[in-house]
Short mmCIF file of C-alpha atoms in Angstrom, two decimals:
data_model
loop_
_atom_site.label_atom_id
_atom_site.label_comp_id
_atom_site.label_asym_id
_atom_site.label_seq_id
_atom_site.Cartn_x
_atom_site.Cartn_y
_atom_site.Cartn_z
CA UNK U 1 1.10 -11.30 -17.75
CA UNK U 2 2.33 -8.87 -14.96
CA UNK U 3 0.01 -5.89 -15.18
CA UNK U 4 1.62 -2.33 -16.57
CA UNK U 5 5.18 -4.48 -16.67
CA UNK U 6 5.32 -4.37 -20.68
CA UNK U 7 4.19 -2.40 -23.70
CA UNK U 8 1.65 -5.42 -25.21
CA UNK U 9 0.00 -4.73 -21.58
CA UNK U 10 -0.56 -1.37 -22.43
CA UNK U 11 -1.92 -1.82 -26.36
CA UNK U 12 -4.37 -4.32 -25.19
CA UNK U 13 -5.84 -1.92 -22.37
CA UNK U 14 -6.37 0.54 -24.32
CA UNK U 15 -7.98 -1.13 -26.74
CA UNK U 16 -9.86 -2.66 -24.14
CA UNK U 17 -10.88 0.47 -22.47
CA UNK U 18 -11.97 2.24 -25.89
CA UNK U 19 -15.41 1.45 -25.30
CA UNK U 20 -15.44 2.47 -21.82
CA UNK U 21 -14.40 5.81 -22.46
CA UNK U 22 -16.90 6.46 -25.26
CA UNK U 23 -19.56 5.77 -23.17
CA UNK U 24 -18.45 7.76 -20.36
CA UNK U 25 -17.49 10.62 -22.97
CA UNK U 26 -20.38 10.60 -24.91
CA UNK U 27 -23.14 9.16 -22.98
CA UNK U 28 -21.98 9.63 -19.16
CA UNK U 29 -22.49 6.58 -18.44
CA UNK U 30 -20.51 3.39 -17.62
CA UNK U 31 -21.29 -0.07 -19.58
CA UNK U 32 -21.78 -2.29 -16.53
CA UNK U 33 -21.91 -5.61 -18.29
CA UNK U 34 -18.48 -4.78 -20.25
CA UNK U 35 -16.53 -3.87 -17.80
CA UNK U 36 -17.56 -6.95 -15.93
CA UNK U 37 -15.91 -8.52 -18.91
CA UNK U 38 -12.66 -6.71 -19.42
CA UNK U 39 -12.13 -7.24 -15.59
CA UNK U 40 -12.54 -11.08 -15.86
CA UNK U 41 -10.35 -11.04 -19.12
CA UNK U 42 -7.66 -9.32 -17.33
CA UNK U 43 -7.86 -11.30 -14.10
CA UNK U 44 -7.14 -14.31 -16.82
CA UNK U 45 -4.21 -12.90 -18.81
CA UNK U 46 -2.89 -11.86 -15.07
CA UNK U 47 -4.29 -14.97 -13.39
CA UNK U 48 -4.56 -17.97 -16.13
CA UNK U 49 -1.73 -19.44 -18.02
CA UNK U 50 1.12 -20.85 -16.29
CA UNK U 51 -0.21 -19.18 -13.27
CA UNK U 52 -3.58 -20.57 -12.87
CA UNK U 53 -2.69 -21.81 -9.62
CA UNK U 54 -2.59 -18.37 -8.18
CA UNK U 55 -5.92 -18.23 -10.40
CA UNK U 56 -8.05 -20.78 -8.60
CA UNK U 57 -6.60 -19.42 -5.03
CA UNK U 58 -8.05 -15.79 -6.42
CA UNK U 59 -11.68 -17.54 -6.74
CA UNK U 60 -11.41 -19.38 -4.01
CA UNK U 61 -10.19 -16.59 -1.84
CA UNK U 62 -13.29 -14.32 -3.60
CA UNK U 63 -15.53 -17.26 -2.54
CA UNK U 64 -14.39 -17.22 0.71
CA UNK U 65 -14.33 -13.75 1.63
CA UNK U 66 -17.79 -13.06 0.14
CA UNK U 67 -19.31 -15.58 2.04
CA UNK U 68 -17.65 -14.28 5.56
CA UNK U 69 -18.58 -10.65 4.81
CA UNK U 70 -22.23 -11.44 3.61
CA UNK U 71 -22.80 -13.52 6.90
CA UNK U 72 -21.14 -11.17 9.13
CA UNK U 73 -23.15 -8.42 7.85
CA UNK U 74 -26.58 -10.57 8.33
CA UNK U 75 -25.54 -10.93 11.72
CA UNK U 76 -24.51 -7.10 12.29
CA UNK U 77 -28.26 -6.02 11.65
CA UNK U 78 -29.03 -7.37 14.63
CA UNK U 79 -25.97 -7.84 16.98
CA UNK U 80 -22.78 -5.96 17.79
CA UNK U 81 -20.69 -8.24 19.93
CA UNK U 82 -17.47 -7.61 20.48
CA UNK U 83 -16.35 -11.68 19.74
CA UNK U 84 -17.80 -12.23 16.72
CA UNK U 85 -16.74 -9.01 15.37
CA UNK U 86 -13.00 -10.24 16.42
CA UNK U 87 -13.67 -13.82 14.75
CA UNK U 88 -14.72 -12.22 11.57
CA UNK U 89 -11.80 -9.86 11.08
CA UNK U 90 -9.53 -12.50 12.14
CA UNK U 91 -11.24 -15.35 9.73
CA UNK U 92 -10.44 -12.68 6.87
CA UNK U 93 -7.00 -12.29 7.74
CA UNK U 94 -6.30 -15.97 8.06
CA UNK U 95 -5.55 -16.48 4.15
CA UNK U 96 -2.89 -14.13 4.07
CA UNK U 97 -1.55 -15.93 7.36
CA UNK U 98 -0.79 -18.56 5.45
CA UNK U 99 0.56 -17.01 3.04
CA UNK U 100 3.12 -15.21 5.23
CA UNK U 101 4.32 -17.97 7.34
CA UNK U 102 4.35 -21.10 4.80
CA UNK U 103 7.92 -19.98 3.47
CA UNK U 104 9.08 -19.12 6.69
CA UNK U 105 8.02 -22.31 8.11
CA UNK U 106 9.02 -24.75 4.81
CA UNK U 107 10.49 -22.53 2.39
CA UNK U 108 8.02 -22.96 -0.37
CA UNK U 109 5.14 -20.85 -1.61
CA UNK U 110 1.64 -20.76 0.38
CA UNK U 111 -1.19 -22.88 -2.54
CA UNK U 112 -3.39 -19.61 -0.80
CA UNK U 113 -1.29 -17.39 -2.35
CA UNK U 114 -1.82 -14.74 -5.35
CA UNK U 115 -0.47 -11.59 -6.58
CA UNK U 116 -2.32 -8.59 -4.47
CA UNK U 117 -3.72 -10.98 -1.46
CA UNK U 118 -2.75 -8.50 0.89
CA UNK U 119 -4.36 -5.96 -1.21
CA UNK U 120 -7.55 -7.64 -1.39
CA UNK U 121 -7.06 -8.70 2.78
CA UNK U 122 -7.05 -4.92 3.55
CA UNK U 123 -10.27 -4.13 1.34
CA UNK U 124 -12.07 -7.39 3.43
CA UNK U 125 -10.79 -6.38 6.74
CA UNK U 126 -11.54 -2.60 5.83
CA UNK U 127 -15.51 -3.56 5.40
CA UNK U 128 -16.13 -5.40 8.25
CA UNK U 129 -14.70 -2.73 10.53
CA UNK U 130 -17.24 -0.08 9.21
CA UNK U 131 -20.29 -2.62 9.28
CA UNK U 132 -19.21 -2.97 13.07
CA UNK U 133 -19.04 1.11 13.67
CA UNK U 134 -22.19 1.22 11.74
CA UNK U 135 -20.43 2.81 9.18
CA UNK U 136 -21.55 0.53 5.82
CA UNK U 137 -25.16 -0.71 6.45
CA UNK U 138 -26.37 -1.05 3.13
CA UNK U 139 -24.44 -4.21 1.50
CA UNK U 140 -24.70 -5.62 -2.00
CA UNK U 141 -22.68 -8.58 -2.27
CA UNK U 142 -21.94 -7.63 -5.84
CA UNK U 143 -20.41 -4.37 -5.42
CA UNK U 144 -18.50 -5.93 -2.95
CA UNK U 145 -17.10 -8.30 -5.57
CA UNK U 146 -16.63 -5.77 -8.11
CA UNK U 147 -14.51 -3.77 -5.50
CA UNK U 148 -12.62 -6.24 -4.26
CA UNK U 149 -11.72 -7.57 -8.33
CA UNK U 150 -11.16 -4.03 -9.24
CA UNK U 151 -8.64 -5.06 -11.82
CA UNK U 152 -6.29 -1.61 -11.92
CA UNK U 153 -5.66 -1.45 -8.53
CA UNK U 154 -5.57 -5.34 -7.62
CA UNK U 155 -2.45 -6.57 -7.76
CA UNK U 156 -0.08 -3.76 -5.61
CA UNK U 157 -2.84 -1.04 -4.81
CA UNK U 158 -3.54 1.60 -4.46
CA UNK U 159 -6.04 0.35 -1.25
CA UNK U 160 -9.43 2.23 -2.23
CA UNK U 161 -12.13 2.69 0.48
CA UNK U 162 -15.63 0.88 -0.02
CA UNK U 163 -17.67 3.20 0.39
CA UNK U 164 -15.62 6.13 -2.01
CA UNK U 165 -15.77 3.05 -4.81
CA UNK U 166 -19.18 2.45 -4.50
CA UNK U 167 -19.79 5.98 -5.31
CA UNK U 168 -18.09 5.97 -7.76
CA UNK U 169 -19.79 2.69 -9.44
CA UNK U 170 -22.81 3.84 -8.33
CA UNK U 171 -23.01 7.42 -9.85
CA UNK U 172 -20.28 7.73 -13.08
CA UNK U 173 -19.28 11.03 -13.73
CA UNK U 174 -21.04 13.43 -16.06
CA UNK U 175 -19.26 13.60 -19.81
CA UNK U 176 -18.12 17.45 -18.29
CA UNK U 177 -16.17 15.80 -15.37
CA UNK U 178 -15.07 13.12 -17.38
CA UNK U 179 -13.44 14.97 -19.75
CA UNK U 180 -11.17 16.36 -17.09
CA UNK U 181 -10.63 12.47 -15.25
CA UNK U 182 -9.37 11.60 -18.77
CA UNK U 183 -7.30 14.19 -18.91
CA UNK U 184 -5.62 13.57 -15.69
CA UNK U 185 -5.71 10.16 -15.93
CA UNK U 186 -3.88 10.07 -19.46
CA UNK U 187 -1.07 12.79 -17.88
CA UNK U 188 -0.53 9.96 -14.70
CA UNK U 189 0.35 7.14 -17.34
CA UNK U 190 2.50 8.88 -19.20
CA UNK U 191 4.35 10.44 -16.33
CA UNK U 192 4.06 6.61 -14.79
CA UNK U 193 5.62 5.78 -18.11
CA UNK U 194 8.81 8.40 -17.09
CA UNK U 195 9.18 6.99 -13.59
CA UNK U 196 8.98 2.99 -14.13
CA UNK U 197 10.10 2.41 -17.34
CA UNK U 198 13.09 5.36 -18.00
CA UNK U 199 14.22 6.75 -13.94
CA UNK U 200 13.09 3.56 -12.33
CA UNK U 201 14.70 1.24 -15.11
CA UNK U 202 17.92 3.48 -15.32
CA UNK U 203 18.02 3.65 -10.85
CA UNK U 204 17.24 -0.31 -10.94
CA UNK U 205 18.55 -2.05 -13.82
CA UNK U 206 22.27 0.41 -14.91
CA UNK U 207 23.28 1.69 -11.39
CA UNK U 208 21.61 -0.38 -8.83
CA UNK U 209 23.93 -3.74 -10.29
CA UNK U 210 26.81 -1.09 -10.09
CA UNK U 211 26.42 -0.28 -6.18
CA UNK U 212 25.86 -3.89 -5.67
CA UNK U 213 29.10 -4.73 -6.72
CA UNK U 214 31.02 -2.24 -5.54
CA UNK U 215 29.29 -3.16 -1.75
CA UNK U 216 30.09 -6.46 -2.14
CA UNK U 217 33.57 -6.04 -3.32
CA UNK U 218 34.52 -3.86 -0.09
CA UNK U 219 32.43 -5.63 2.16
CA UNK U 220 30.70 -3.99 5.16
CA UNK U 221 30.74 0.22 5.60
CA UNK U 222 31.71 1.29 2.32
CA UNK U 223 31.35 4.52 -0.18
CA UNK U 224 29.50 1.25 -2.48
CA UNK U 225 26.94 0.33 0.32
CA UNK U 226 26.10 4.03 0.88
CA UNK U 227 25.66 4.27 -2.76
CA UNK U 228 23.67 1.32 -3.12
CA UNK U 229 21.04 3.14 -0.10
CA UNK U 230 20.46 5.94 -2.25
CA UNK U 231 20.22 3.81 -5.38
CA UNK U 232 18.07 1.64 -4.14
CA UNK U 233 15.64 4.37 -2.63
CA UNK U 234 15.25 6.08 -5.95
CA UNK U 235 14.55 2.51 -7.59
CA UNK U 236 12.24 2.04 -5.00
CA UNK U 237 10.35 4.81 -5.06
CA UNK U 238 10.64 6.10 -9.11
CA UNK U 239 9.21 1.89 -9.40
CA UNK U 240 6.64 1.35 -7.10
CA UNK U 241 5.48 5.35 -8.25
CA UNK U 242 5.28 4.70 -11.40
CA UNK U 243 2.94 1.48 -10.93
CA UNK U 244 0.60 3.30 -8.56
CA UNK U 245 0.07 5.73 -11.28
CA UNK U 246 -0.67 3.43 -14.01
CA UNK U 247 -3.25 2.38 -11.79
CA UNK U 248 -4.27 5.50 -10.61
CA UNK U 249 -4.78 6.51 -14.50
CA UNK U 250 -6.28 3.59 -15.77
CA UNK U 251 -8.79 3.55 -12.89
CA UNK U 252 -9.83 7.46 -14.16
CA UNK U 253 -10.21 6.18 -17.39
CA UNK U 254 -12.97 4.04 -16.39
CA UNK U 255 -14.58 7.13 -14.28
CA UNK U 256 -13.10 6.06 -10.72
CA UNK U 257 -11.30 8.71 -8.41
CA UNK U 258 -8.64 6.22 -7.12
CA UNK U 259 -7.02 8.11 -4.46
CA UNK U 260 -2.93 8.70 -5.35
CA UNK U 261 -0.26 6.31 -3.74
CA UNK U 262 2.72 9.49 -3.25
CA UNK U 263 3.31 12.79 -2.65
CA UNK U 264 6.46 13.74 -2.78
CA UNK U 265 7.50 12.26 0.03
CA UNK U 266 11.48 12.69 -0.38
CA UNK U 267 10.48 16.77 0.62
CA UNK U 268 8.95 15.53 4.00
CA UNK U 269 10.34 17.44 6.35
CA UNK U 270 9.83 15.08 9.11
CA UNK U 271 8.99 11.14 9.20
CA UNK U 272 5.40 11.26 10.22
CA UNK U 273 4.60 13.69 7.00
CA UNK U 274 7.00 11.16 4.92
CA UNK U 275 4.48 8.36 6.04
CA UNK U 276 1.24 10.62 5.12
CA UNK U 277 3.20 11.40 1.45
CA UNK U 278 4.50 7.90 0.90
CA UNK U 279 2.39 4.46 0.11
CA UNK U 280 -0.68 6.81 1.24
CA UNK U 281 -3.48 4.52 0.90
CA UNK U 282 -1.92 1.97 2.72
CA UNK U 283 -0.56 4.35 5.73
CA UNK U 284 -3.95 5.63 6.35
CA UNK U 285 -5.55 2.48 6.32
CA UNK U 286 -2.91 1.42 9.23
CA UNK U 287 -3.75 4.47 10.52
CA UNK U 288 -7.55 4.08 10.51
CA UNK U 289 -7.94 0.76 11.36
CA UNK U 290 -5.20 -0.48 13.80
CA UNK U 291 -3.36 2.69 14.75
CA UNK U 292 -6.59 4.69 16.15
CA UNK U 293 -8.65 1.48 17.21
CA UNK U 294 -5.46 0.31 19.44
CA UNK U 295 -5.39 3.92 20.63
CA UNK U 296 -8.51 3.94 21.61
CA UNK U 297 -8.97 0.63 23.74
CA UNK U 298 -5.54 1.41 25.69
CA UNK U 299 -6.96 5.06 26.47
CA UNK U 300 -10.44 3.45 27.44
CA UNK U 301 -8.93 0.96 29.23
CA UNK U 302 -6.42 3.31 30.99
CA UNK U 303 -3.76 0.72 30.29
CA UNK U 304 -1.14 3.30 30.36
CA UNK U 305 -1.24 6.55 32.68
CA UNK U 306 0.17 8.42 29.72
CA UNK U 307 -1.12 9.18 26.90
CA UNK U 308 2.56 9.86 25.12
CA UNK U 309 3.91 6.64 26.64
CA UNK U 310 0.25 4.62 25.04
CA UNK U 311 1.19 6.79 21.47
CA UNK U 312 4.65 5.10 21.41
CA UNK U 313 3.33 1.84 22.52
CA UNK U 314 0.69 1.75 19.63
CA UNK U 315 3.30 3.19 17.22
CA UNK U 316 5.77 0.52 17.85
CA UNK U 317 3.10 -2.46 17.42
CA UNK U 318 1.69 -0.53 14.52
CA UNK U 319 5.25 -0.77 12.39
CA UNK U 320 5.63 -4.49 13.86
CA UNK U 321 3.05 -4.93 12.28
CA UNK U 322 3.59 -3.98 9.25
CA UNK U 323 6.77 -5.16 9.34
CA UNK U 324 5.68 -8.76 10.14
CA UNK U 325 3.42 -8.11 7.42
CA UNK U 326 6.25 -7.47 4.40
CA UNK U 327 7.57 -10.83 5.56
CA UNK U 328 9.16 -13.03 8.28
CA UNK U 329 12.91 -11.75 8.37
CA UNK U 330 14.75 -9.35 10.31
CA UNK U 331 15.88 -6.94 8.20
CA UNK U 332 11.42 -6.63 7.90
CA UNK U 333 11.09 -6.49 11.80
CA UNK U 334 13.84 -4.36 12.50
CA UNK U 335 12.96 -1.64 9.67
CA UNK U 336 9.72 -1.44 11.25
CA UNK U 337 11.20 -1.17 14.57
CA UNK U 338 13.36 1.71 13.32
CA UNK U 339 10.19 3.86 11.67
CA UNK U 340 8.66 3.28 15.39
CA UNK U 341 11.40 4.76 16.84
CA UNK U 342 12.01 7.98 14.42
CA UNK U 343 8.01 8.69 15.31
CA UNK U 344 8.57 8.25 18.95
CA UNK U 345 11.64 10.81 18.65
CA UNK U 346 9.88 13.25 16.23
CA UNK U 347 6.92 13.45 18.12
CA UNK U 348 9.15 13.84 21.39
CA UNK U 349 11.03 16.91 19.30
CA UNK U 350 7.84 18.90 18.13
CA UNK U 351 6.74 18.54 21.86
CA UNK U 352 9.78 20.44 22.74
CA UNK U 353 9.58 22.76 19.69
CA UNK U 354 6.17 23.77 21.08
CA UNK U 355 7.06 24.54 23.91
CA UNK U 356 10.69 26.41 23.13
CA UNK U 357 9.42 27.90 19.61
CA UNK U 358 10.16 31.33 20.78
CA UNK U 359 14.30 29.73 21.24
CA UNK U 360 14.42 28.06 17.79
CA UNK U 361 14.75 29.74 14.79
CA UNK U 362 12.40 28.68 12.46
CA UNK U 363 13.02 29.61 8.67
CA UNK U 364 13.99 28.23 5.07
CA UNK U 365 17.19 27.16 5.71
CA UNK U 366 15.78 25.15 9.24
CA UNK U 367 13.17 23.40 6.96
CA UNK U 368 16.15 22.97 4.32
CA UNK U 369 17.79 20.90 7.16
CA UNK U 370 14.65 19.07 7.76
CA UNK U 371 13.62 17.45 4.62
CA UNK U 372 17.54 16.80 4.36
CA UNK U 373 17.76 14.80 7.70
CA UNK U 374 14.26 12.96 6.69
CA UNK U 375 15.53 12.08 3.22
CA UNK U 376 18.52 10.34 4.61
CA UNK U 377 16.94 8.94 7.55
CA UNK U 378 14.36 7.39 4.96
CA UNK U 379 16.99 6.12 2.91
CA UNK U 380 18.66 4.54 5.27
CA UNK U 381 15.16 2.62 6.17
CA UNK U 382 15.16 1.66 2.74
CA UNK U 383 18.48 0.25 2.87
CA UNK U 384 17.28 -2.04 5.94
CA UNK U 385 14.44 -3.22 3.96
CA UNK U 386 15.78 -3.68 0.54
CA UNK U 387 17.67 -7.03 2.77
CA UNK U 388 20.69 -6.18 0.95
CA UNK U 389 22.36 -6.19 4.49
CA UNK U 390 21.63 -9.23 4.90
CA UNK U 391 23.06 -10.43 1.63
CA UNK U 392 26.39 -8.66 2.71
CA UNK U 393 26.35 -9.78 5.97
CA UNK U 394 26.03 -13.48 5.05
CA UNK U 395 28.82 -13.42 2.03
CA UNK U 396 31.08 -12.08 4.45
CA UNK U 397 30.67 -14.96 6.97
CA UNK U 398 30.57 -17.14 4.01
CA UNK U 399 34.04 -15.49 2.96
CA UNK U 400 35.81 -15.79 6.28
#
């Protein structure tokens, strides 16, 4: 069962949660033991079945990954070298490795791989990084587990820090608090409810078939293909939206401050505030932990003489990526190249804003233009990474 994808989902959470949230409201504190066992009952009904392959990969990637962050941390209250930190990071990145390259390389499904891996890669890769700054230094192997099996947030995010969750497990919130993280948390499942299930279903399941045939009817630049880019961007968006908020609002049901996935990002009025508005959790953590950290060897090491020219460089391997990460194809690659490059140009443009501000007007209508610009630059990005190019591309060749 696909979490939040059907009403019988929803039923049995709640009833599942019921307990939960009398504690929490009446006692102000959490039931440790039962939500240990809700979490492995949904990991089944997500997990077991007909997909209980993707079930033993979870435990054995849980086994795994426990084992590699418990004996790196043994070692990092002693040492700090630079190697083994590098082994560790890449050891816990090596599962979803596979998992990326086995289709492209034989066109079949990695046995490693499970709904959320990349998820639960981030949250691995995450940890070590702040035991080597120095950052995490008390461990407990179990709170690791119960943050890494999280089950609202496992299977598409949102990417919570380990530290914020342990708070969180550690200290619930008083019934006072509470009261208000149930109210919020109710009001971001129903409003998930309006995005994926009524915008999202109308964007992706009425019109989205609609602009797909019309596209492929005309073939290449068409009024249909520019349709389908802002159909698909809405679907996109009013989908994935609408998940991240089921998850946000079942996690503050169970007294965890998930942090939010969006922000309205379609009113960005440039593409660096679209990417700290959209898929948040999962920009910053590009941000934190390759972004900043490739910043700072190539400054350090004085690889470039410029510190714009060593920005661009880390912004273009930073969307590579991430692009490589989505998947082996171009349409991946060259969306990511293309985010790279809008950066590179908007950061060149508020350089010369700065330093002509008293030349440009600066008002409502200029912002107006802005977030109109952004919006359609965006949506074209979409378009690029939806693949449907691709698609068109290759029917055409297959027409000729």
């Amino acid at each position: 069962m696909v979490p939040y994808a059907s009403p019988i989902y929803f039923i049995i959470l709640m009833v599942a949660l019921l307990p939960l949230i009398l504690s929490l409201l009446l006692r102000g504190k959490r039931i440790s033991w039962y939500q240990s066992l809700i979490t492995v009952f949904f990991l089944y009904i997500s997990f077991g079945g007909k997909d209980y392959r993707q079930g033993i990969a979870l435990i054995g990637y849980v086994i795994f990954q426990s084992i590699l962050v418990w004996g790196y941390h043994q070692y990092r209250k002693n040492k700090n070298q630079a190697n083994i930190f590098y082994l560790a990071a890449f050891l816990s990145i090596v599962p979803l490795i596979f998992v990326k390259v086995t289709p492209f390389m034989d066109g079949q499904n990695s046995i490693f791989g499970f709904l959320g891996i990349s998820y639960l890669t981030f949250k691995s890769v995450q940890i070590i990084m702040e035991m080597r700054d120095g950052m995490i230094k008390e461990y407990s192997p179990l709170n690791y587990i119960k943050f890494l099996l999280f089950f609202p947030t496992i299977s598409s995010g949102p990417i919570d820090r380990y530290r914020r969750f342990e708070k969180d497990l550690n200290e619930p919130p008083a019934p006072e608090k509470y009261i208000d993280l149930l109210g919020s948390g109710i009001h971001n499942i129903f409003v998930g409810f309006l995005y994926k299930f009524i915008i999202g279903y109308y964007f992706g399941q009425v019109l989205l078939p609609i602009a797909d045939r019309m596209a492929m009817q005309h073939g290449g630049i068409s009024w249909g293909l520019v349709a389908y880019m802002y159909v698909y961007s809405m679907y996109l968006f009013f989908d994935f939206a609408g998940y991240s908020l089921f998850a946000v609002g079942t996690s503050k049901l169970m007294g965890y401050e998930t942090p939010p996935n969006f922000n309205k990002p379609f009113l960005s009025w440039n593409i660096k505030e679209f990417w700290n508005r959209w898929h948040m959790t999962l920009s910053f953590w590009f941000r934190d932990y390759i972004y900043m950290r490739l910043m700072f060897t190539l400054i350090k090491k004085k690889t470039f003489k410029s510190r714009i020219v060593a920005s661009n460089v880390g912004y273009f391997a930073l969307f590579l990526i991430m692009g490589v990460w989505h998947g082996l194809t171009w349409y991946y690659i060259v969306y990511g190249i293309y985010h790279a490059t809008l950066i590179c140009l908007t950061d060149a443009w508020l350089r010369f804003k700065k330093k002509h501000k008293k030349q440009l007007p600066s008002n409502k209508f200029t912002h107006a233009l802005a977030v109109f610009l952004t919006f359609n630059a965006v949506c074209l990005s979409f378009l690029i990474f939806s693949g449907f190019l691709d698609k068109l591309f290759f029917h055409n060749f297959l027409m000729r």
